[in-house]
Every structure is written in structure tokens, then in C-alpha cells.
Tab-separated table of C-alpha atoms and ligand atoms in Angstrom:
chain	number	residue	atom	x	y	z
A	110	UNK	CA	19.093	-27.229	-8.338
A	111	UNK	CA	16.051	-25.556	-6.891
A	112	UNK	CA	13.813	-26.952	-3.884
A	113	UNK	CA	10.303	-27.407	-4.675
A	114	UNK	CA	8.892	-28.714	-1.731
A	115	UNK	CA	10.251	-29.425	1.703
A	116	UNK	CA	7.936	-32.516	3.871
A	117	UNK	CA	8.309	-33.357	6.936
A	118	UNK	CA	10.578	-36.765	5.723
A	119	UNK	CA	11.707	-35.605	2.175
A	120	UNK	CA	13.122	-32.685	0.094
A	121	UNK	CA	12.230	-32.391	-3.640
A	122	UNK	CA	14.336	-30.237	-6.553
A	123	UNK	CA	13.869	-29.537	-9.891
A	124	UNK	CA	16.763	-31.518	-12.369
A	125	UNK	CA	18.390	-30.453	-15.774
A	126	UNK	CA	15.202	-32.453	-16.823
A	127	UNK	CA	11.707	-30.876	-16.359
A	128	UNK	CA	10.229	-34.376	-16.384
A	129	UNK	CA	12.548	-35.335	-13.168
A	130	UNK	CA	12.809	-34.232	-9.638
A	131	UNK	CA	15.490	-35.259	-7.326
A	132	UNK	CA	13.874	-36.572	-4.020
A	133	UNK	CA	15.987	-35.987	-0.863
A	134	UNK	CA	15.119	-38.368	2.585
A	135	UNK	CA	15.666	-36.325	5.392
A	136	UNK	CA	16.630	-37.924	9.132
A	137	UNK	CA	13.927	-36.133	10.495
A	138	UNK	CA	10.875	-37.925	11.922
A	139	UNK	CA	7.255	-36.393	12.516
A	140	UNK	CA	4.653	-38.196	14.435
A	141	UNK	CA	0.562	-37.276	15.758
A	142	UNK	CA	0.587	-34.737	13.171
A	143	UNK	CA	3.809	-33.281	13.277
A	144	UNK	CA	3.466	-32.491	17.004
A	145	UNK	CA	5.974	-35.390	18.255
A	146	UNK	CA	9.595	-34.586	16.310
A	147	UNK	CA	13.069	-36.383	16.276
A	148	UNK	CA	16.123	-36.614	14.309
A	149	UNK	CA	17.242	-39.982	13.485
A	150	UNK	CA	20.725	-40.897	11.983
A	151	UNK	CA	20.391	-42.312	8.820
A	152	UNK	CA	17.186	-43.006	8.876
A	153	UNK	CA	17.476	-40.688	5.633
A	154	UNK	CA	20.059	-43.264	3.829
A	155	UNK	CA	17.619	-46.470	5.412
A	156	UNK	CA	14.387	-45.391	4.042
A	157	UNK	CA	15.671	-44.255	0.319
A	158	UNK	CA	17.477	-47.516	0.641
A	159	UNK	CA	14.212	-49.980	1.842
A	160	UNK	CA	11.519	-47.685	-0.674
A	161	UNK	CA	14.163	-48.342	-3.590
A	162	UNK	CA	13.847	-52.085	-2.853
A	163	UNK	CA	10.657	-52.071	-2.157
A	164	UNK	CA	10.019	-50.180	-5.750
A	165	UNK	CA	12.287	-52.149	-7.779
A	166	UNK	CA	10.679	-55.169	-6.393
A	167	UNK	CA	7.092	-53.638	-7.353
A	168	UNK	CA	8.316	-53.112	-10.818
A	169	UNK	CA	8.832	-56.566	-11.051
A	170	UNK	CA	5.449	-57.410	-10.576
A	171	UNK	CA	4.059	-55.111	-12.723
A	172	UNK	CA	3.009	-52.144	-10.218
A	173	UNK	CA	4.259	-48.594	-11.677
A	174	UNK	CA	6.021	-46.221	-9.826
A	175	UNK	CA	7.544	-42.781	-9.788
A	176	UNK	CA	10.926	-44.270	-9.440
A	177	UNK	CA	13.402	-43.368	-12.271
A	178	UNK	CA	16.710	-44.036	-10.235
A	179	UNK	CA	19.364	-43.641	-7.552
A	180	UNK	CA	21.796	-41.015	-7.521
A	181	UNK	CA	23.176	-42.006	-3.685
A	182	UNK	CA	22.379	-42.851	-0.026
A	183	UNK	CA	19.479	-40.019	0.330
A	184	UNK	CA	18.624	-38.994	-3.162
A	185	UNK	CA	16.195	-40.638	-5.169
A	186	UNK	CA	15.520	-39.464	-9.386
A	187	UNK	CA	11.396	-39.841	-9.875
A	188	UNK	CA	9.363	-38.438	-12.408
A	189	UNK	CA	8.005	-35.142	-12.089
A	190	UNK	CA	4.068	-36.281	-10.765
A	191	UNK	CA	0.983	-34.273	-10.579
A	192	UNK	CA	0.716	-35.807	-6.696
A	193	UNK	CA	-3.441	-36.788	-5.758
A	194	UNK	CA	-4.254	-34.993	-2.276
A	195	UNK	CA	-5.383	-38.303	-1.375
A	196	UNK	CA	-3.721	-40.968	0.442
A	197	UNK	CA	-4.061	-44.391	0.192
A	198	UNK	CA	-4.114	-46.468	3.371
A	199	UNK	CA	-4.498	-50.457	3.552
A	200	UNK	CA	-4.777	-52.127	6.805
A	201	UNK	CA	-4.903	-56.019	7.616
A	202	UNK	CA	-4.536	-55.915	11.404
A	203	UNK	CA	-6.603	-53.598	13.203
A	204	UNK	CA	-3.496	-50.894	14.746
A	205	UNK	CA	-3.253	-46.798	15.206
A	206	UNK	CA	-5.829	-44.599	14.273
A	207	UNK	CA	-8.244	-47.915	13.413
A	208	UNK	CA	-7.948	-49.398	17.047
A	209	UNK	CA	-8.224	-45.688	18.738
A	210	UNK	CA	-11.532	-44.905	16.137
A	211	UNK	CA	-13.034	-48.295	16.479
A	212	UNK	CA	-11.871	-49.212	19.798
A	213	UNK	CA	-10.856	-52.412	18.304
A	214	UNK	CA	-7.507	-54.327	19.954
A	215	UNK	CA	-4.393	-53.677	18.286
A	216	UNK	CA	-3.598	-56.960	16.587
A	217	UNK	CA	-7.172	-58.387	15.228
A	218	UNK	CA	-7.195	-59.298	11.704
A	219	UNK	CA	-9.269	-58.671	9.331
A	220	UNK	CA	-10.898	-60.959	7.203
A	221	UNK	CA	-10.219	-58.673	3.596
A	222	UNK	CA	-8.167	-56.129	3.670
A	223	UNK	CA	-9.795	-52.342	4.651
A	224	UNK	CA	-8.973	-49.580	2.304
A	225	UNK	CA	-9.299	-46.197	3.598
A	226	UNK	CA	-8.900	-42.814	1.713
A	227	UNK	CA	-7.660	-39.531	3.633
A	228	UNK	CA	-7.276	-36.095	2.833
A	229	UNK	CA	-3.287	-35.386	1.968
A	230	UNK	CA	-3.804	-31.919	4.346
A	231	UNK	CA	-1.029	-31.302	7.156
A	232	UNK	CA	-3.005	-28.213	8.344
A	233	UNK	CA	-6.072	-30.779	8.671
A	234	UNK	CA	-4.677	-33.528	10.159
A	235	UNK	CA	-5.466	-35.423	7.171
A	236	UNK	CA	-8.710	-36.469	7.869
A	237	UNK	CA	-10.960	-39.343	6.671
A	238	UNK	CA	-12.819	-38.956	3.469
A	239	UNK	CA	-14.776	-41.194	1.100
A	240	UNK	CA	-14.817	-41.190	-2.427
A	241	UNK	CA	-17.556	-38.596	-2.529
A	242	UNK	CA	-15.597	-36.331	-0.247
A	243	UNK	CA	-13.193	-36.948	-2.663
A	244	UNK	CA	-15.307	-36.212	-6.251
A	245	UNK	CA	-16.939	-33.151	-4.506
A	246	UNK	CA	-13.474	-31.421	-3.002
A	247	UNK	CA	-11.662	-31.886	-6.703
A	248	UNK	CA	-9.450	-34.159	-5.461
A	249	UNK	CA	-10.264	-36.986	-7.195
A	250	UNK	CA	-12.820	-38.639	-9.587
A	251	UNK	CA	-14.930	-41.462	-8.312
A	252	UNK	CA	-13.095	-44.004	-11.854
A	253	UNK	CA	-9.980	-42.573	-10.490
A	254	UNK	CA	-10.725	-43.401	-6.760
A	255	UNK	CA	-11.705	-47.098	-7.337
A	256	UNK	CA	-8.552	-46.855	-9.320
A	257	UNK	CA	-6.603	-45.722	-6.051
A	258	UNK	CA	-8.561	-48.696	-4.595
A	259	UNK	CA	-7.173	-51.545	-6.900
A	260	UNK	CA	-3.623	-50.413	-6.825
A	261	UNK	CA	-3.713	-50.108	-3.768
A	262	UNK	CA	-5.108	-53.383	-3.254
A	263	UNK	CA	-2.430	-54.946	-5.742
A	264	UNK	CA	0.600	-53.356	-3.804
A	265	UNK	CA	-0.849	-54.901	-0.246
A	266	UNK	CA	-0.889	-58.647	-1.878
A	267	UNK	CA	2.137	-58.179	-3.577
A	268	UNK	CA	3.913	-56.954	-0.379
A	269	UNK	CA	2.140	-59.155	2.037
A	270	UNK	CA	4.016	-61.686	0.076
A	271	UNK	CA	7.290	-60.453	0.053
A	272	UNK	CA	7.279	-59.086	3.840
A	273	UNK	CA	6.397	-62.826	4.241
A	274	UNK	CA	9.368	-63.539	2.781
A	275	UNK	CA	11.172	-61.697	5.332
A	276	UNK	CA	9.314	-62.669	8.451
A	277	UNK	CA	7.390	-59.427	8.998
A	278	UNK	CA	3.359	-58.721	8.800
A	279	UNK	CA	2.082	-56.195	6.756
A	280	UNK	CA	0.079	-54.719	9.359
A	281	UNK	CA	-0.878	-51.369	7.403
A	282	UNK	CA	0.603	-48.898	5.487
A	283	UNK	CA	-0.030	-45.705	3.509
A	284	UNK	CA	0.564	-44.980	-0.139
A	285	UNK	CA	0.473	-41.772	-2.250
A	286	UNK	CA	-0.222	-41.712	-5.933
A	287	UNK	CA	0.320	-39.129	-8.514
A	288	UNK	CA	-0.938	-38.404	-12.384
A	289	UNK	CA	2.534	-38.376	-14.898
A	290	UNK	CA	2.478	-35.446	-16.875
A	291	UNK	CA	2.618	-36.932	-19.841
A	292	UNK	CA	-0.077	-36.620	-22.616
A	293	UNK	CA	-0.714	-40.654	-20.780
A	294	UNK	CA	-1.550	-39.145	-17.447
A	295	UNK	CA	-1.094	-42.437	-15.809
A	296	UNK	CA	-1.763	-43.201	-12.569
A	297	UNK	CA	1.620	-44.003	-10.540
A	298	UNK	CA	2.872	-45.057	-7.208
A	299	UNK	CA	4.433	-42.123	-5.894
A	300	UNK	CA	6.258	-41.143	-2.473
A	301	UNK	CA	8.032	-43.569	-0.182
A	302	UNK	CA	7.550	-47.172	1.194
A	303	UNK	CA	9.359	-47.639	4.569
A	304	UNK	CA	8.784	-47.791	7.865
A	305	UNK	CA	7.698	-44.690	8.334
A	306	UNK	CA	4.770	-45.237	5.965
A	307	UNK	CA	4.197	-48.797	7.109
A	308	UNK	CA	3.587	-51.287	10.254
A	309	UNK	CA	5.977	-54.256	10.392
A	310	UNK	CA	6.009	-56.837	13.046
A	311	UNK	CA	7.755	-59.937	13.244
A	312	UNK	CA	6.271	-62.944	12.281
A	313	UNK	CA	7.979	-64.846	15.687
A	314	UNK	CA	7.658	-62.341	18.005
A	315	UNK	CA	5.298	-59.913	17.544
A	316	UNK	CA	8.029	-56.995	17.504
A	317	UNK	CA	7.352	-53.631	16.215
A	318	UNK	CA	9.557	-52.863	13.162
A	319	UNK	CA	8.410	-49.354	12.382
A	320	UNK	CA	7.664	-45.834	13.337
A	321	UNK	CA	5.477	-46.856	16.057
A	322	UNK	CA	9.092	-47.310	18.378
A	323	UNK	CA	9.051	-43.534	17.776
A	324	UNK	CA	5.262	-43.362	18.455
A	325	UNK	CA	5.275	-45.367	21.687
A	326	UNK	CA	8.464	-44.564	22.348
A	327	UNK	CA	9.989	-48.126	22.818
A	328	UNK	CA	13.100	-47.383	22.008
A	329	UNK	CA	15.774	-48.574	19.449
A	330	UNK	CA	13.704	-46.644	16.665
A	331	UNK	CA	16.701	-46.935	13.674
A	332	UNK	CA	17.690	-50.511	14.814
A	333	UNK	CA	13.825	-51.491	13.636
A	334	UNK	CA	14.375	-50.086	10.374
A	335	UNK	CA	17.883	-51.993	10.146
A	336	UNK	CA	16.571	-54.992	10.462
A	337	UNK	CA	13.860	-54.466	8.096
A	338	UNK	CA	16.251	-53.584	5.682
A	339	UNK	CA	18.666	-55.675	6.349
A	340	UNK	CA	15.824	-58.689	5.833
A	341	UNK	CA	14.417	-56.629	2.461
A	342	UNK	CA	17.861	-56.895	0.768
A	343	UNK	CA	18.598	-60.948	1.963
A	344	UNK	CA	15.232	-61.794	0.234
A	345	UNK	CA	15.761	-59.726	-2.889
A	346	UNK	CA	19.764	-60.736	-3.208
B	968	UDP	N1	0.570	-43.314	7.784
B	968	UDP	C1	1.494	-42.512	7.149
B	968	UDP	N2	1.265	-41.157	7.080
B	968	UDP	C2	0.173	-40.574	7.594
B	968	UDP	C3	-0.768	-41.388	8.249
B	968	UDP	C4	-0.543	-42.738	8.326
B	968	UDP	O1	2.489	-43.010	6.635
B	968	UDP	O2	0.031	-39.339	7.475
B	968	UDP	C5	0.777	-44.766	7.858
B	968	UDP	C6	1.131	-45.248	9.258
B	968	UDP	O3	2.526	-45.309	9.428
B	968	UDP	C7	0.518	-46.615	9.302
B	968	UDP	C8	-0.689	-46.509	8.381
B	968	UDP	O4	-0.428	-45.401	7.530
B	968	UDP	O5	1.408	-47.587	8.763
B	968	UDP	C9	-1.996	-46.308	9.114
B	968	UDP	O6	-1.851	-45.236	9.999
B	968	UDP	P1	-2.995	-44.818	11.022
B	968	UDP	O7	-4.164	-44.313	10.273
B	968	UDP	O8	-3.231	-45.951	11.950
B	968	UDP	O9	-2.454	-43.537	11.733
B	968	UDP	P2	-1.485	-43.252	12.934
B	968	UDP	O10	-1.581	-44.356	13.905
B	968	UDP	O11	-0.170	-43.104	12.260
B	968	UDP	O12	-2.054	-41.962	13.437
């Protein structure tokens, strides 16, 4: 069927079903803004397989998502989602952009949780907004940005707990929501979960699980995301 949208990380197409898009997970990686670029094998077929986990286990715990099913390794159903130009981050440990802006060590924690809002624009650089950037650019309206805030703040404790589980810290991680077209026009969980969206270290040792191998280049990027999956599925079999 048709493309919609191509991302940096995903391909979307239309279905038989106006209400459902197919969601393709590309191997290609994108870091600082698109500037730093790889190709990773599989890392397509490990990230539809970790966000489907990760979803499914969400579900559980009463947190809605765009998810409607699989169709294979790479291809995802969701519903079709007006998507909010705003993304979501959640941080617990001071890492990334937070430690560079605040020029606080990678690695302190924070007492609560910080949630941070950012403008879903590539040509940008996504910057930092608040929820009045927010009201006054359309993007969002300040009910529906402390909305944003408590699911946001729902999915952190539900997967601090289950990354637990699997040895890892939550260090951060960015979500995207969107509005179902529906006459509802519920607020969803939308996008991907993986980790290319999120920081993972190991409880023991401090290792970095995530997209920051590709960042800092340390090497062994897709064997990170192995064992994060790997881990995922042993605590939800
Ligand atoms: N993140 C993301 N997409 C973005 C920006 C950030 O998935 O466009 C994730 C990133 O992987 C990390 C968290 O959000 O888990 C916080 O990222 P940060 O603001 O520290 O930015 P970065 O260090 O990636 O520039």
C-alpha cells in the first residue's frame, strides 16, 4: 500500500483499513540530529520486536497505545493517530542533552522524576518548549499537556519496574503521543519504545544498553539491543 511518511527509524503506509497504518522499522540509525548515520542489521526486526513487548506489557497495566498488532519481524499494525508535535521525555538519571545543558555528571539521580516537553521539529532540532510554548504554537492545550505529563509519568513507573525486572535502569527515554481519530479523540501512546528512544544501563555494571554505543561510539551497538531484548522477553515469558 502507499507510504505516508518515511522517519529517520520507521516507514508508515496506509492499509485496506483507513483507521490502520502499517508501521515499518527501518535498520537505519540517526544520531545529533540526524548528522551522525549508520545502518544496523536488524536493528529493524529488534526494535519492532522490544516496542511490541514493551506495548503489550503497557496494555497490561492499563496504559493505551497505538498498537493494534504484528504482521512480522519489521511491521507493526497501529491505529491511524493524529500524532502531537510534542515529545514526551522523562529522565531519572541526569544523561545527554540534561548533563551537556546543566553541566550536571552523567549518572546523578534525581530525586522525582523530570519531565520535559520538546518540539517534534527535525528542521529545529527539536528544541525545548514549555507548556506555554506549547498552547501558543497550536501544538497542544495546556489540559492536554498536563495530560502528556501524567502518562508520561505512568509509563516511567510502570517501566522502571519492569526494566527492574530485567536488571537495567531506566535512565530516560522519549515518548510520542497521538489523538485517535475517533469521535473519542483519546489520547494514546504512539511511536516506538526501544533503545533508540531510551537509556538502559545495567543494574551490575553500569553498561550502556542503548543508542548511546552509537552516540559514543563504544562499539557493539546491536549486541546492546540483544541483550535488552533478550532480558525483555525472559521477564515477560
Ligand atoms: N530521545 C529520542 N529522540 C529524540 C531525542 C531524545 O528518542 O529526538 C531520547 C534519547 O534516546 C534519550 C532521551 O530521549 O533516551 C533523552 O535524550 P536527550 O534529551 O538527553 O538527548 P540526546 O542526548 O539524545 O541528544
Amino acid at each position: 500500500m502507499e507510504p505516508i511518511y518515511e522517519g529517520k527509524a520507521k516507514r508508515l503506509f496506509t492499509t485496506d483499513d483507513p483507521n490502520v497504518l502499517r508501521m515499518e522499522y527501518k535498520d537505519e540509525a540517526t544520531a545529533f540530529n540526524a548528522e551522525k548515520k549508520a545502518n544496523f542489521e536488524n536493528k529493524g526486526k529488534l526494535n519492532t520486536a522490544i516496542t511490541l513487548a514493551l506495548y503489550r506489557m503497557l496494555e497490561t497495566k492499563g496504559v493505551e497505545t497505538h498498537l493494534v498488532g504484528q504482521i512480522d519481524e519489521i511491521n507493526l499494525l497501529v491505529k491511524n493517530v493524529e500524532i502531537l508535535m510534542v515529545e514526551v521525555i522523562v529522565r531519572n538519571i541526569a544523561a545527554g542533552s540534561f548533563s551537556n545543558r546543566m553541566a550536571v555528571e552523567e549518572g546523578t539521580v534525581f530525586n522525582q522524576p523530570i519531565v520535559e516537553f520538546s518540539y517534534k521539529s527535525d528542521e529545529l532540532g527539536d528544541p525545548l518548549i514549555n507548556d506555554d510554548y506549547a498552547r501558543e504554537m497550536g501544538l497542544a492545550t495546556p489540559e492536554e499537556c498536563a495530560e502528556l505529563k501524567e502518562k508520561a509519568l505512568i509509563v516511567n513507573d510502570v517501566m522502571i519496574d519492569f526494566f527492574k525486572q530485567c536488571g537495567l535502569k531506566l535512565v530516560d527515554f522519549k515518548i510520542e503521543f497521538g489523538r485517535t481519530k475517533d469521535g473519542e479523540a483519546k489520547i494514546v501512546l504512539a511511536d516506538e519504545i526501544s533503545p533508540d528512544t531510551c537509556r538502559l544501563w545495567d543494574i551490575e555494571t553500569g553498561k550502556k544498553l542503548d543508542k548511546d554505543r552509537f552516540r559514543q561510539d563504544l562499539g557493539d551497538v546491536m549486541e546492546g539491543y540483544e541483550e535488552v531484548l533478550k532480558r525483555v522477553e525472559k521477564v515477560i515469558s
